[in-house]
């Protein structure tokens, strides 16, 4: 890939990250300090980074507790960071959730709660409903993860089994609550992020039962029995929420828009395919290769979302390198196409790269290095293929996550 194409693609990725960076995203959404105490609660894979950023920006005393995934912590001075399991809850998540609940006791209308919420909070906030156990909540999560149901359906179900989801976490808090949310869900509905611990949703038992039936979800018998008579969650119109504010401060859509603005300033016409593309990574890569081959340049094609990889073998790589290897095979030999696919958290799968870069000559370079790209794709070994061609895209952890970022440059203005 020539220097100017790599430079532009890198600048687009960096613009997307800046748009989702906790420090930048929080700065324009901070409430005024209260007369009383400021208490911070939070949950999600980026909650620790959000807490660290808030500490830098907040010009008054604060305390609080947030929970994040094991290994995703960050240094904070006043906000306690706890770690727990994701995507299936564990005992540490149960303890952490109780700590968040404790932070909300004995508050008054003169105090303020700032809730930092992002993706991953559904499993990190472990709080089974009265009469249920942690094992029940674990079984529920495992069942839902295996069901193939979309996030909205999963959330409609799991909030019925929780003491904190669906707005319940803050329903009895006397202090006003300002929720600052980094969205990783299609449509950026704040009630869907982390199953809405501070944001109620209108769905109830009827919608949960309908989702179970529609997606043929085999709930364990104990959970099915509970759901039949489960108490309804609070409604968005409940007076407990009238004093609260909700702000989506970062999302895939905003990150794509930020990248598009950079490109437009450079003279590129831009098409955004969507911020919620899903499906098999290699299939989407092949589809996007066909789209790029048919497009008239100059043009930039952007997309986001979260694809999946069906593991057939034990190769190295994540969904972005898998997508891009299929894409590179689809544009093989073509001139004037340059592409980047990377995870906005800086880690694609479990490797050290965010993603990779590709052109119509990439597969030739992979073969020249002794790796057959078709075989690498079949072996789920895309990391090895791009490493052989010196085409990995390495950023290190970014401290945020709004899912995947994909950019395809066609021609040059």
mmCIF file of C-alpha atoms in Angstrom:
data_model
loop_
_atom_site.group_PDB
_atom_site.id
_atom_site.type_symbol
_atom_site.label_atom_id
_atom_site.label_comp_id
_atom_site.label_asym_id
_atom_site.label_seq_id
_atom_site.Cartn_x
_atom_site.Cartn_y
_atom_site.Cartn_z
ATOM 1 C CA UNK A 1 0.000 0.000 0.000
ATOM 2 C CA UNK A 2 1.410 3.380 -0.954
ATOM 3 C CA UNK A 3 2.216 5.893 1.746
ATOM 4 C CA UNK A 4 -0.557 8.415 1.091
ATOM 5 C CA UNK A 5 -3.312 5.745 1.083
ATOM 6 C CA UNK A 6 -2.030 4.252 4.346
ATOM 7 C CA UNK A 7 -1.746 7.720 5.861
ATOM 8 C CA UNK A 8 -5.314 8.650 4.922
ATOM 9 C CA UNK A 9 -6.782 5.365 6.144
ATOM 10 C CA UNK A 10 -4.903 5.719 9.410
ATOM 11 C CA UNK A 11 -6.169 9.273 9.852
ATOM 12 C CA UNK A 12 -9.748 8.074 9.286
ATOM 13 C CA UNK A 13 -9.370 5.409 11.967
ATOM 14 C CA UNK A 14 -7.836 7.929 14.351
ATOM 15 C CA UNK A 15 -10.735 10.320 13.765
ATOM 16 C CA UNK A 16 -13.178 7.518 14.566
ATOM 17 C CA UNK A 17 -11.316 6.755 17.801
ATOM 18 C CA UNK A 18 -11.190 10.413 18.825
ATOM 19 C CA UNK A 19 -14.952 10.649 18.378
ATOM 20 C CA UNK A 20 -15.366 7.773 20.842
ATOM 21 C CA UNK A 21 -12.526 8.689 23.196
ATOM 22 C CA UNK A 22 -13.905 8.953 26.753
ATOM 23 C CA UNK A 23 -12.058 12.183 27.532
ATOM 24 C CA UNK A 24 -13.325 13.952 24.420
ATOM 25 C CA UNK A 25 -16.795 12.395 24.517
ATOM 26 C CA UNK A 26 -17.419 13.222 28.170
ATOM 27 C CA UNK A 27 -16.151 16.804 28.031
ATOM 28 C CA UNK A 28 -19.206 18.268 26.323
ATOM 29 C CA UNK A 29 -21.795 16.315 28.342
ATOM 30 C CA UNK A 30 -20.849 16.996 31.959
ATOM 31 C CA UNK A 31 -23.594 18.247 34.299
ATOM 32 C CA UNK A 32 -23.060 21.042 36.786
ATOM 33 C CA UNK A 33 -21.708 19.962 40.183
ATOM 34 C CA UNK A 34 -24.471 19.534 42.781
ATOM 35 C CA UNK A 35 -24.896 21.185 46.158
ATOM 36 C CA UNK A 36 -24.209 17.838 47.804
ATOM 37 C CA UNK A 37 -22.152 14.796 46.892
ATOM 38 C CA UNK A 38 -21.214 13.512 43.446
ATOM 39 C CA UNK A 39 -21.329 9.719 43.257
ATOM 40 C CA UNK A 40 -20.139 7.821 40.190
ATOM 41 C CA UNK A 41 -21.348 4.362 39.195
ATOM 42 C CA UNK A 42 -20.610 2.516 35.986
ATOM 43 C CA UNK A 43 -20.403 -0.761 34.116
ATOM 44 C CA UNK A 44 -18.954 -1.986 30.848
ATOM 45 C CA UNK A 45 -15.738 -2.894 29.077
ATOM 46 C CA UNK A 46 -14.760 0.779 28.845
ATOM 47 C CA UNK A 47 -16.099 1.863 32.241
ATOM 48 C CA UNK A 48 -12.657 2.206 33.851
ATOM 49 C CA UNK A 49 -11.393 4.490 31.076
ATOM 50 C CA UNK A 50 -14.569 6.547 31.324
ATOM 51 C CA UNK A 51 -14.041 6.861 35.084
ATOM 52 C CA UNK A 52 -10.422 7.945 34.634
ATOM 53 C CA UNK A 53 -11.478 10.554 32.074
ATOM 54 C CA UNK A 54 -14.246 11.862 34.332
ATOM 55 C CA UNK A 55 -11.761 12.326 37.157
ATOM 56 C CA UNK A 56 -9.624 14.505 34.881
ATOM 57 C CA UNK A 57 -12.570 16.633 33.801
ATOM 58 C CA UNK A 58 -14.570 16.978 37.016
ATOM 59 C CA UNK A 59 -13.735 20.117 38.954
ATOM 60 C CA UNK A 60 -15.219 19.055 42.280
ATOM 61 C CA UNK A 61 -14.956 16.159 44.755
ATOM 62 C CA UNK A 62 -16.385 12.815 43.683
ATOM 63 C CA UNK A 63 -16.412 9.170 44.772
ATOM 64 C CA UNK A 64 -17.861 5.986 43.346
ATOM 65 C CA UNK A 65 -17.445 2.502 41.943
ATOM 66 C CA UNK A 66 -17.417 1.052 38.421
ATOM 67 C CA UNK A 67 -17.096 -2.525 37.196
ATOM 68 C CA UNK A 68 -15.277 -3.641 34.061
ATOM 69 C CA UNK A 69 -14.042 -6.836 32.457
ATOM 70 C CA UNK A 70 -11.008 -8.650 33.838
ATOM 71 C CA UNK A 71 -7.883 -6.980 32.451
ATOM 72 C CA UNK A 72 -9.701 -3.842 31.281
ATOM 73 C CA UNK A 73 -8.983 -1.692 34.334
ATOM 74 C CA UNK A 74 -7.447 1.798 34.407
ATOM 75 C CA UNK A 75 -5.732 3.914 37.057
ATOM 76 C CA UNK A 76 -8.127 6.123 39.028
ATOM 77 C CA UNK A 77 -7.719 8.192 42.199
ATOM 78 C CA UNK A 78 -11.210 8.545 43.645
ATOM 79 C CA UNK A 79 -13.405 6.043 41.768
ATOM 80 C CA UNK A 80 -12.947 2.394 42.685
ATOM 81 C CA UNK A 81 -12.526 0.058 39.699
ATOM 82 C CA UNK A 82 -13.696 -3.538 40.181
ATOM 83 C CA UNK A 83 -13.281 -6.349 37.651
ATOM 84 C CA UNK A 84 -15.575 -9.259 36.834
ATOM 85 C CA UNK A 85 -16.368 -11.822 34.151
ATOM 86 C CA UNK A 86 -17.664 -11.210 30.632
ATOM 87 C CA UNK A 87 -19.702 -12.517 28.808
ATOM 88 C CA UNK A 88 -20.976 -14.897 31.529
ATOM 89 C CA UNK A 89 -21.349 -13.327 35.000
ATOM 90 C CA UNK A 90 -19.451 -14.590 38.026
ATOM 91 C CA UNK A 91 -19.320 -14.086 41.797
ATOM 92 C CA UNK A 92 -17.057 -11.055 41.377
ATOM 93 C CA UNK A 93 -19.759 -9.420 39.278
ATOM 94 C CA UNK A 94 -22.290 -10.137 42.007
ATOM 95 C CA UNK A 95 -20.031 -8.472 44.589
ATOM 96 C CA UNK A 96 -19.338 -5.521 42.288
ATOM 97 C CA UNK A 97 -23.039 -4.964 41.640
ATOM 98 C CA UNK A 98 -23.752 -4.926 45.352
ATOM 99 C CA UNK A 99 -21.004 -2.301 45.688
ATOM 100 C CA UNK A 100 -22.742 -0.132 43.069
ATOM 101 C CA UNK A 101 -26.058 -0.521 44.860
ATOM 102 C CA UNK A 102 -24.388 0.506 48.130
ATOM 103 C CA UNK A 103 -23.079 3.677 46.476
ATOM 104 C CA UNK A 104 -26.690 4.732 45.856
ATOM 105 C CA UNK A 105 -27.909 4.474 49.437
ATOM 106 C CA UNK A 106 -28.454 7.454 51.727
ATOM 107 C CA UNK A 107 -28.415 9.996 48.878
ATOM 108 C CA UNK A 108 -30.610 13.070 48.786
ATOM 109 C CA UNK A 109 -32.055 15.353 46.136
ATOM 110 C CA UNK A 110 -29.050 17.646 46.654
ATOM 111 C CA UNK A 111 -26.648 14.899 45.545
ATOM 112 C CA UNK A 112 -25.852 13.785 41.988
ATOM 113 C CA UNK A 113 -25.261 10.345 40.487
ATOM 114 C CA UNK A 114 -23.203 10.129 37.289
ATOM 115 C CA UNK A 115 -23.655 6.753 35.581
ATOM 116 C CA UNK A 116 -20.982 5.654 33.088
ATOM 117 C CA UNK A 117 -22.449 2.887 30.934
ATOM 118 C CA UNK A 118 -21.040 1.048 27.925
ATOM 119 C CA UNK A 119 -21.099 -2.325 26.193
ATOM 120 C CA UNK A 120 -20.449 -5.407 28.293
ATOM 121 C CA UNK A 121 -22.355 -4.190 31.321
ATOM 122 C CA UNK A 122 -25.127 -6.774 30.960
ATOM 123 C CA UNK A 123 -22.943 -9.608 32.228
ATOM 124 C CA UNK A 124 -20.768 -7.495 34.524
ATOM 125 C CA UNK A 125 -23.833 -6.367 36.521
ATOM 126 C CA UNK A 126 -24.800 -9.669 38.100
ATOM 127 C CA UNK A 127 -27.880 -9.291 40.292
ATOM 128 C CA UNK A 128 -30.429 -12.102 39.969
ATOM 129 C CA UNK A 129 -34.003 -11.260 40.853
ATOM 130 C CA UNK A 130 -35.354 -12.243 44.255
ATOM 131 C CA UNK A 131 -35.753 -16.018 44.421
ATOM 132 C CA UNK A 132 -33.102 -16.653 41.742
ATOM 133 C CA UNK A 133 -29.376 -17.386 42.081
ATOM 134 C CA UNK A 134 -26.154 -16.479 40.338
ATOM 135 C CA UNK A 135 -26.239 -19.924 38.751
ATOM 136 C CA UNK A 136 -29.649 -19.072 37.286
ATOM 137 C CA UNK A 137 -28.277 -15.845 35.819
ATOM 138 C CA UNK A 138 -25.272 -17.702 34.398
ATOM 139 C CA UNK A 139 -27.545 -20.282 32.799
ATOM 140 C CA UNK A 140 -29.699 -17.519 31.330
ATOM 141 C CA UNK A 141 -26.707 -15.748 29.774
ATOM 142 C CA UNK A 142 -25.352 -18.974 28.319
ATOM 143 C CA UNK A 143 -28.751 -19.818 26.860
ATOM 144 C CA UNK A 144 -29.167 -16.377 25.297
ATOM 145 C CA UNK A 145 -25.634 -16.285 23.895
ATOM 146 C CA UNK A 146 -26.267 -19.595 22.154
ATOM 147 C CA UNK A 147 -29.697 -18.592 20.819
ATOM 148 C CA UNK A 148 -28.674 -16.297 17.976
ATOM 149 C CA UNK A 149 -31.309 -13.785 19.071
ATOM 150 C CA UNK A 150 -30.603 -10.079 18.410
ATOM 151 C CA UNK A 151 -29.566 -7.810 21.241
ATOM 152 C CA UNK A 152 -32.996 -6.220 21.645
ATOM 153 C CA UNK A 153 -34.656 -9.588 22.175
ATOM 154 C CA UNK A 154 -31.948 -10.722 24.585
ATOM 155 C CA UNK A 155 -32.316 -7.560 26.648
ATOM 156 C CA UNK A 156 -36.111 -7.842 26.739
ATOM 157 C CA UNK A 157 -35.667 -11.279 28.301
ATOM 158 C CA UNK A 158 -32.756 -10.834 30.677
ATOM 159 C CA UNK A 159 -34.031 -7.665 32.305
ATOM 160 C CA UNK A 160 -36.975 -9.720 33.583
ATOM 161 C CA UNK A 161 -34.591 -11.798 35.704
ATOM 162 C CA UNK A 162 -32.551 -8.974 37.225
ATOM 163 C CA UNK A 163 -32.664 -6.575 40.178
ATOM 164 C CA UNK A 164 -30.726 -3.881 38.297
ATOM 165 C CA UNK A 165 -31.463 -4.089 34.575
ATOM 166 C CA UNK A 166 -34.261 -2.134 32.898
ATOM 167 C CA UNK A 167 -33.694 0.965 35.023
ATOM 168 C CA UNK A 168 -33.984 -0.900 38.325
ATOM 169 C CA UNK A 169 -30.470 0.007 39.494
ATOM 170 C CA UNK A 170 -31.437 3.633 40.111
ATOM 171 C CA UNK A 171 -35.232 3.380 40.447
ATOM 172 C CA UNK A 172 -35.138 3.969 44.206
ATOM 173 C CA UNK A 173 -32.395 6.577 44.277
ATOM 174 C CA UNK A 174 -33.345 9.942 45.751
ATOM 175 C CA UNK A 175 -30.619 11.805 43.856
ATOM 176 C CA UNK A 176 -30.953 12.828 40.195
ATOM 177 C CA UNK A 177 -29.016 10.602 37.796
ATOM 178 C CA UNK A 178 -27.144 11.674 34.660
ATOM 179 C CA UNK A 179 -26.372 8.667 32.457
ATOM 180 C CA UNK A 180 -23.449 9.086 30.037
ATOM 181 C CA UNK A 181 -23.532 6.203 27.579
ATOM 182 C CA UNK A 182 -21.157 4.830 24.936
ATOM 183 C CA UNK A 183 -23.375 2.872 22.563
ATOM 184 C CA UNK A 184 -22.446 -0.426 20.963
ATOM 185 C CA UNK A 185 -25.989 -1.330 19.883
ATOM 186 C CA UNK A 186 -27.807 -0.813 16.562
ATOM 187 C CA UNK A 187 -29.874 2.345 16.617
ATOM 188 C CA UNK A 188 -28.093 3.671 19.731
ATOM 189 C CA UNK A 189 -31.100 3.123 22.012
ATOM 190 C CA UNK A 190 -29.642 3.916 25.463
ATOM 191 C CA UNK A 191 -32.062 1.490 27.103
ATOM 192 C CA UNK A 192 -30.383 -1.359 25.231
ATOM 193 C CA UNK A 193 -26.771 -0.605 26.201
ATOM 194 C CA UNK A 194 -25.787 -2.970 29.051
ATOM 195 C CA UNK A 195 -29.512 -3.837 29.330
ATOM 196 C CA UNK A 196 -30.253 -0.307 30.559
ATOM 197 C CA UNK A 197 -29.341 -0.385 34.266
ATOM 198 C CA UNK A 198 -30.170 3.333 34.525
ATOM 199 C CA UNK A 199 -32.534 3.690 31.557
ATOM 200 C CA UNK A 200 -35.931 1.955 31.597
ATOM 201 C CA UNK A 201 -37.521 0.466 28.494
ATOM 202 C CA UNK A 202 -41.204 0.062 27.717
ATOM 203 C CA UNK A 203 -41.038 -3.714 27.168
ATOM 204 C CA UNK A 204 -42.199 -6.107 29.866
ATOM 205 C CA UNK A 205 -43.205 -9.722 30.420
ATOM 206 C CA UNK A 206 -45.310 -9.930 27.271
ATOM 207 C CA UNK A 207 -42.422 -8.810 25.062
ATOM 208 C CA UNK A 208 -40.025 -11.166 26.824
ATOM 209 C CA UNK A 209 -42.341 -14.136 26.321
ATOM 210 C CA UNK A 210 -42.812 -13.169 22.663
ATOM 211 C CA UNK A 211 -39.024 -13.042 22.164
ATOM 212 C CA UNK A 212 -38.616 -16.479 23.742
ATOM 213 C CA UNK A 213 -41.205 -17.887 21.352
ATOM 214 C CA UNK A 214 -40.004 -16.048 18.247
ATOM 215 C CA UNK A 215 -36.399 -17.130 18.596
ATOM 216 C CA UNK A 216 -37.211 -20.589 19.945
ATOM 217 C CA UNK A 217 -35.190 -20.010 23.106
ATOM 218 C CA UNK A 218 -35.180 -23.023 25.412
ATOM 219 C CA UNK A 219 -35.081 -21.398 28.828
ATOM 220 C CA UNK A 220 -34.155 -23.711 31.706
ATOM 221 C CA UNK A 221 -37.416 -24.893 33.353
ATOM 222 C CA UNK A 222 -36.779 -22.915 36.548
ATOM 223 C CA UNK A 223 -36.361 -19.701 34.543
ATOM 224 C CA UNK A 224 -39.352 -20.405 32.312
ATOM 225 C CA UNK A 225 -41.498 -20.845 35.413
ATOM 226 C CA UNK A 226 -40.211 -17.610 36.907
ATOM 227 C CA UNK A 227 -40.815 -15.624 33.699
ATOM 228 C CA UNK A 228 -44.470 -16.651 33.599
ATOM 229 C CA UNK A 229 -45.164 -14.517 36.681
ATOM 230 C CA UNK A 230 -42.120 -12.216 36.807
ATOM 231 C CA UNK A 231 -42.864 -8.720 38.140
ATOM 232 C CA UNK A 232 -42.932 -5.977 35.542
ATOM 233 C CA UNK A 233 -39.928 -3.643 35.334
ATOM 234 C CA UNK A 234 -40.459 0.089 35.863
ATOM 235 C CA UNK A 235 -41.808 2.065 32.936
ATOM 236 C CA UNK A 236 -40.038 5.072 31.369
ATOM 237 C CA UNK A 237 -42.931 7.225 32.631
ATOM 238 C CA UNK A 238 -42.342 6.205 36.249
ATOM 239 C CA UNK A 239 -41.893 9.310 38.409
ATOM 240 C CA UNK A 240 -38.581 7.885 39.691
ATOM 241 C CA UNK A 241 -36.982 8.748 36.332
ATOM 242 C CA UNK A 242 -38.423 12.224 35.775
ATOM 243 C CA UNK A 243 -35.453 13.930 37.421
ATOM 244 C CA UNK A 244 -32.880 12.063 35.322
ATOM 245 C CA UNK A 245 -30.950 12.849 32.141
ATOM 246 C CA UNK A 246 -29.625 10.440 29.506
ATOM 247 C CA UNK A 247 -26.909 11.262 26.967
ATOM 248 C CA UNK A 248 -25.407 8.958 24.322
ATOM 249 C CA UNK A 249 -21.922 10.458 24.181
ATOM 250 C CA UNK A 250 -20.283 8.114 21.655
ATOM 251 C CA UNK A 251 -21.387 5.521 19.118
ATOM 252 C CA UNK A 252 -20.325 3.774 15.934
ATOM 253 C CA UNK A 253 -22.472 6.165 13.914
ATOM 254 C CA UNK A 254 -20.691 9.202 15.346
ATOM 255 C CA UNK A 255 -17.291 7.624 14.789
ATOM 256 C CA UNK A 256 -18.114 6.887 11.148
ATOM 257 C CA UNK A 257 -19.406 10.428 10.708
ATOM 258 C CA UNK A 258 -16.165 11.829 12.136
ATOM 259 C CA UNK A 259 -14.128 9.761 9.683
ATOM 260 C CA UNK A 260 -16.387 10.830 6.833
ATOM 261 C CA UNK A 261 -15.821 14.495 7.670
ATOM 262 C CA UNK A 262 -12.052 14.032 7.459
ATOM 263 C CA UNK A 263 -12.381 12.363 4.067
ATOM 264 C CA UNK A 264 -14.787 14.965 2.697
ATOM 265 C CA UNK A 265 -12.334 17.689 3.642
ATOM 266 C CA UNK A 266 -9.794 15.854 1.462
ATOM 267 C CA UNK A 267 -12.217 15.835 -1.471
ATOM 268 C CA UNK A 268 -13.566 12.292 -1.177
ATOM 269 C CA UNK A 269 -17.212 11.463 -1.923
ATOM 270 C CA UNK A 270 -18.329 9.215 0.948
ATOM 271 C CA UNK A 271 -20.829 6.369 1.227
ATOM 272 C CA UNK A 272 -21.641 5.020 4.714
ATOM 273 C CA UNK A 273 -23.151 1.552 4.402
ATOM 274 C CA UNK A 274 -24.270 1.521 8.034
ATOM 275 C CA UNK A 275 -22.976 1.278 11.571
ATOM 276 C CA UNK A 276 -24.638 -2.041 12.372
ATOM 277 C CA UNK A 277 -23.495 -4.548 9.726
ATOM 278 C CA UNK A 278 -23.444 -8.112 10.999
ATOM 279 C CA UNK A 279 -23.030 -11.633 9.607
ATOM 280 C CA UNK A 280 -20.122 -13.911 8.774
ATOM 281 C CA UNK A 281 -16.931 -11.855 8.422
ATOM 282 C CA UNK A 282 -15.619 -13.597 5.321
ATOM 283 C CA UNK A 283 -19.009 -13.391 3.604
ATOM 284 C CA UNK A 284 -19.231 -9.655 4.238
ATOM 285 C CA UNK A 285 -15.665 -9.237 2.983
ATOM 286 C CA UNK A 286 -16.552 -10.963 -0.278
ATOM 287 C CA UNK A 287 -19.696 -8.845 -0.657
ATOM 288 C CA UNK A 288 -17.754 -5.631 -0.066
ATOM 289 C CA UNK A 289 -15.121 -6.694 -2.595
ATOM 290 C CA UNK A 290 -17.837 -6.994 -5.231
ATOM 291 C CA UNK A 291 -19.180 -3.596 -4.217
ATOM 292 C CA UNK A 292 -15.726 -2.027 -4.505
ATOM 293 C CA UNK A 293 -15.117 -3.612 -7.901
ATOM 294 C CA UNK A 294 -18.366 -2.183 -9.229
ATOM 295 C CA UNK A 295 -18.002 1.284 -7.722
ATOM 296 C CA UNK A 296 -16.888 4.315 -9.682
ATOM 297 C CA UNK A 297 -13.979 6.149 -8.079
ATOM 298 C CA UNK A 298 -12.963 8.302 -6.483
ATOM 299 C CA UNK A 299 -15.030 7.150 -3.518
ATOM 300 C CA UNK A 300 -14.729 6.197 0.136
ATOM 301 C CA UNK A 301 -16.962 3.433 1.499
ATOM 302 C CA UNK A 302 -17.309 3.262 5.294
ATOM 303 C CA UNK A 303 -19.075 0.741 7.495
ATOM 304 C CA UNK A 304 -19.254 -0.417 11.092
ATOM 305 C CA UNK A 305 -20.913 -3.086 13.160
ATOM 306 C CA UNK A 306 -19.761 -6.439 14.477
ATOM 307 C CA UNK A 307 -19.312 -9.486 12.276
ATOM 308 C CA UNK A 308 -18.807 -13.056 13.455
ATOM 309 C CA UNK A 309 -16.345 -15.813 12.634
ATOM 310 C CA UNK A 310 -17.431 -19.438 12.590
ATOM 311 C CA UNK A 311 -14.287 -21.217 13.716
ATOM 312 C CA UNK A 312 -13.430 -24.151 11.515
ATOM 313 C CA UNK A 313 -9.781 -24.451 12.530
ATOM 314 C CA UNK A 314 -7.391 -23.117 15.142
ATOM 315 C CA UNK A 315 -5.606 -20.420 13.172
ATOM 316 C CA UNK A 316 -4.691 -16.942 14.362
ATOM 317 C CA UNK A 317 -6.841 -13.908 13.686
ATOM 318 C CA UNK A 318 -9.976 -11.967 14.489
ATOM 319 C CA UNK A 319 -13.087 -10.913 12.623
ATOM 320 C CA UNK A 320 -11.469 -7.870 10.983
ATOM 321 C CA UNK A 321 -8.513 -9.723 9.482
ATOM 322 C CA UNK A 322 -10.868 -12.522 8.390
ATOM 323 C CA UNK A 323 -13.139 -9.960 6.705
ATOM 324 C CA UNK A 324 -10.208 -8.244 5.014
ATOM 325 C CA UNK A 325 -8.550 -11.431 3.778
ATOM 326 C CA UNK A 326 -11.794 -12.388 2.011
ATOM 327 C CA UNK A 327 -11.965 -8.830 0.687
ATOM 328 C CA UNK A 328 -8.361 -8.983 -0.575
ATOM 329 C CA UNK A 329 -9.086 -12.239 -2.404
ATOM 330 C CA UNK A 330 -12.147 -10.612 -3.971
ATOM 331 C CA UNK A 331 -10.177 -7.641 -5.387
ATOM 332 C CA UNK A 332 -7.089 -9.647 -6.331
ATOM 333 C CA UNK A 333 -5.078 -7.965 -9.085
ATOM 334 C CA UNK A 334 -7.155 -4.774 -9.120
ATOM 335 C CA UNK A 335 -5.439 -1.411 -8.993
ATOM 336 C CA UNK A 336 -6.716 1.659 -7.162
ATOM 337 C CA UNK A 337 -8.420 -0.057 -4.199
ATOM 338 C CA UNK A 338 -7.044 0.391 -0.665
ATOM 339 C CA UNK A 339 -8.813 -0.836 2.456
ATOM 340 C CA UNK A 340 -8.565 -0.983 6.240
ATOM 341 C CA UNK A 341 -10.552 -3.096 8.693
ATOM 342 C CA UNK A 342 -9.888 -2.741 12.419
ATOM 343 C CA UNK A 343 -11.493 -3.087 15.826
ATOM 344 C CA UNK A 344 -11.926 0.259 17.556
ATOM 345 C CA UNK A 345 -10.666 -1.180 20.856
ATOM 346 C CA UNK A 346 -7.286 -1.841 19.198
ATOM 347 C CA UNK A 347 -7.398 -5.624 19.579
ATOM 348 C CA UNK A 348 -8.768 -7.862 16.820
ATOM 349 C CA UNK A 349 -9.687 -11.126 18.484
ATOM 350 C CA UNK A 350 -6.907 -12.105 20.874
ATOM 351 C CA UNK A 351 -3.897 -10.939 18.857
ATOM 352 C CA UNK A 352 -1.801 -7.766 19.145
ATOM 353 C CA UNK A 353 -3.201 -6.012 16.077
ATOM 354 C CA UNK A 354 -6.283 -3.873 15.605
ATOM 355 C CA UNK A 355 -6.780 -5.223 12.092
ATOM 356 C CA UNK A 356 -5.047 -5.073 8.728
ATOM 357 C CA UNK A 357 -4.586 -3.154 5.475
ATOM 358 C CA UNK A 358 -5.183 -4.516 1.974
ATOM 359 C CA UNK A 359 -4.918 -3.676 -1.737
ATOM 360 C CA UNK A 360 -5.379 -5.639 -4.925
ATOM 361 C CA UNK A 361 -1.748 -6.718 -4.594
ATOM 362 C CA UNK A 362 -1.918 -8.008 -1.029
ATOM 363 C CA UNK A 363 -2.677 -11.630 -1.877
ATOM 364 C CA UNK A 364 0.315 -11.656 -4.247
ATOM 365 C CA UNK A 365 2.517 -10.422 -1.408
ATOM 366 C CA UNK A 366 1.110 -13.079 0.925
ATOM 367 C CA UNK A 367 1.907 -15.823 -1.573
ATOM 368 C CA UNK A 368 5.378 -14.408 -2.140
ATOM 369 C CA UNK A 369 5.984 -14.808 1.582
ATOM 370 C CA UNK A 370 5.062 -18.494 1.412
ATOM 371 C CA UNK A 371 1.467 -18.400 2.633
ATOM 372 C CA UNK A 372 -1.536 -19.383 0.507
ATOM 373 C CA UNK A 373 -4.306 -16.842 1.255
ATOM 374 C CA UNK A 374 -7.199 -19.160 0.366
ATOM 375 C CA UNK A 375 -5.854 -21.805 2.700
ATOM 376 C CA UNK A 376 -5.243 -19.201 5.411
ATOM 377 C CA UNK A 377 -8.872 -18.090 5.145
ATOM 378 C CA UNK A 378 -10.084 -21.684 5.375
ATOM 379 C CA UNK A 379 -7.897 -22.196 8.448
ATOM 380 C CA UNK A 380 -9.100 -18.989 10.193
ATOM 381 C CA UNK A 381 -5.457 -17.911 9.919
ATOM 382 C CA UNK A 382 -5.800 -14.382 8.556
ATOM 383 C CA UNK A 383 -3.377 -12.872 11.094
ATOM 384 C CA UNK A 384 -0.563 -15.087 9.776
ATOM 385 C CA UNK A 385 -1.384 -14.147 6.195
ATOM 386 C CA UNK A 386 -1.284 -10.401 6.787
ATOM 387 C CA UNK A 387 1.778 -10.692 9.023
ATOM 388 C CA UNK A 388 3.565 -12.453 6.168
ATOM 389 C CA UNK A 389 2.770 -9.505 3.885
ATOM 390 C CA UNK A 390 3.718 -6.952 6.576
ATOM 391 C CA UNK A 391 0.171 -5.604 6.345
ATOM 392 C CA UNK A 392 -1.042 -5.811 9.951
ATOM 393 C CA UNK A 393 -2.521 -2.626 11.434
ATOM 394 C CA UNK A 394 -1.243 -2.234 15.002
ATOM 395 C CA UNK A 395 -2.437 0.525 17.322
ATOM 396 C CA UNK A 396 -2.404 -0.945 20.825
ATOM 397 C CA UNK A 397 -5.462 -0.682 23.118
ATOM 398 C CA UNK A 398 -7.428 2.503 22.395
ATOM 399 C CA UNK A 399 -9.432 2.746 25.630
ATOM 400 C CA UNK A 400 -12.800 2.726 23.858
ATOM 401 C CA UNK A 401 -14.967 0.382 21.790
ATOM 402 C CA UNK A 402 -17.720 1.126 19.279
ATOM 403 C CA UNK A 403 -17.189 -2.167 17.424
ATOM 404 C CA UNK A 404 -15.563 -2.474 13.990
ATOM 405 C CA UNK A 405 -14.326 0.184 11.576
ATOM 406 C CA UNK A 406 -14.018 -0.552 7.858
ATOM 407 C CA UNK A 407 -12.855 1.891 5.176
ATOM 408 C CA UNK A 408 -12.427 1.249 1.441
ATOM 409 C CA UNK A 409 -10.752 3.850 -0.803
ATOM 410 C CA UNK A 410 -11.514 3.544 -4.505
ATOM 411 C CA UNK A 411 -9.408 5.632 -6.902
ATOM 412 C CA UNK A 412 -8.049 9.027 -5.932
ATOM 413 C CA UNK A 413 -9.630 12.484 -6.259
#
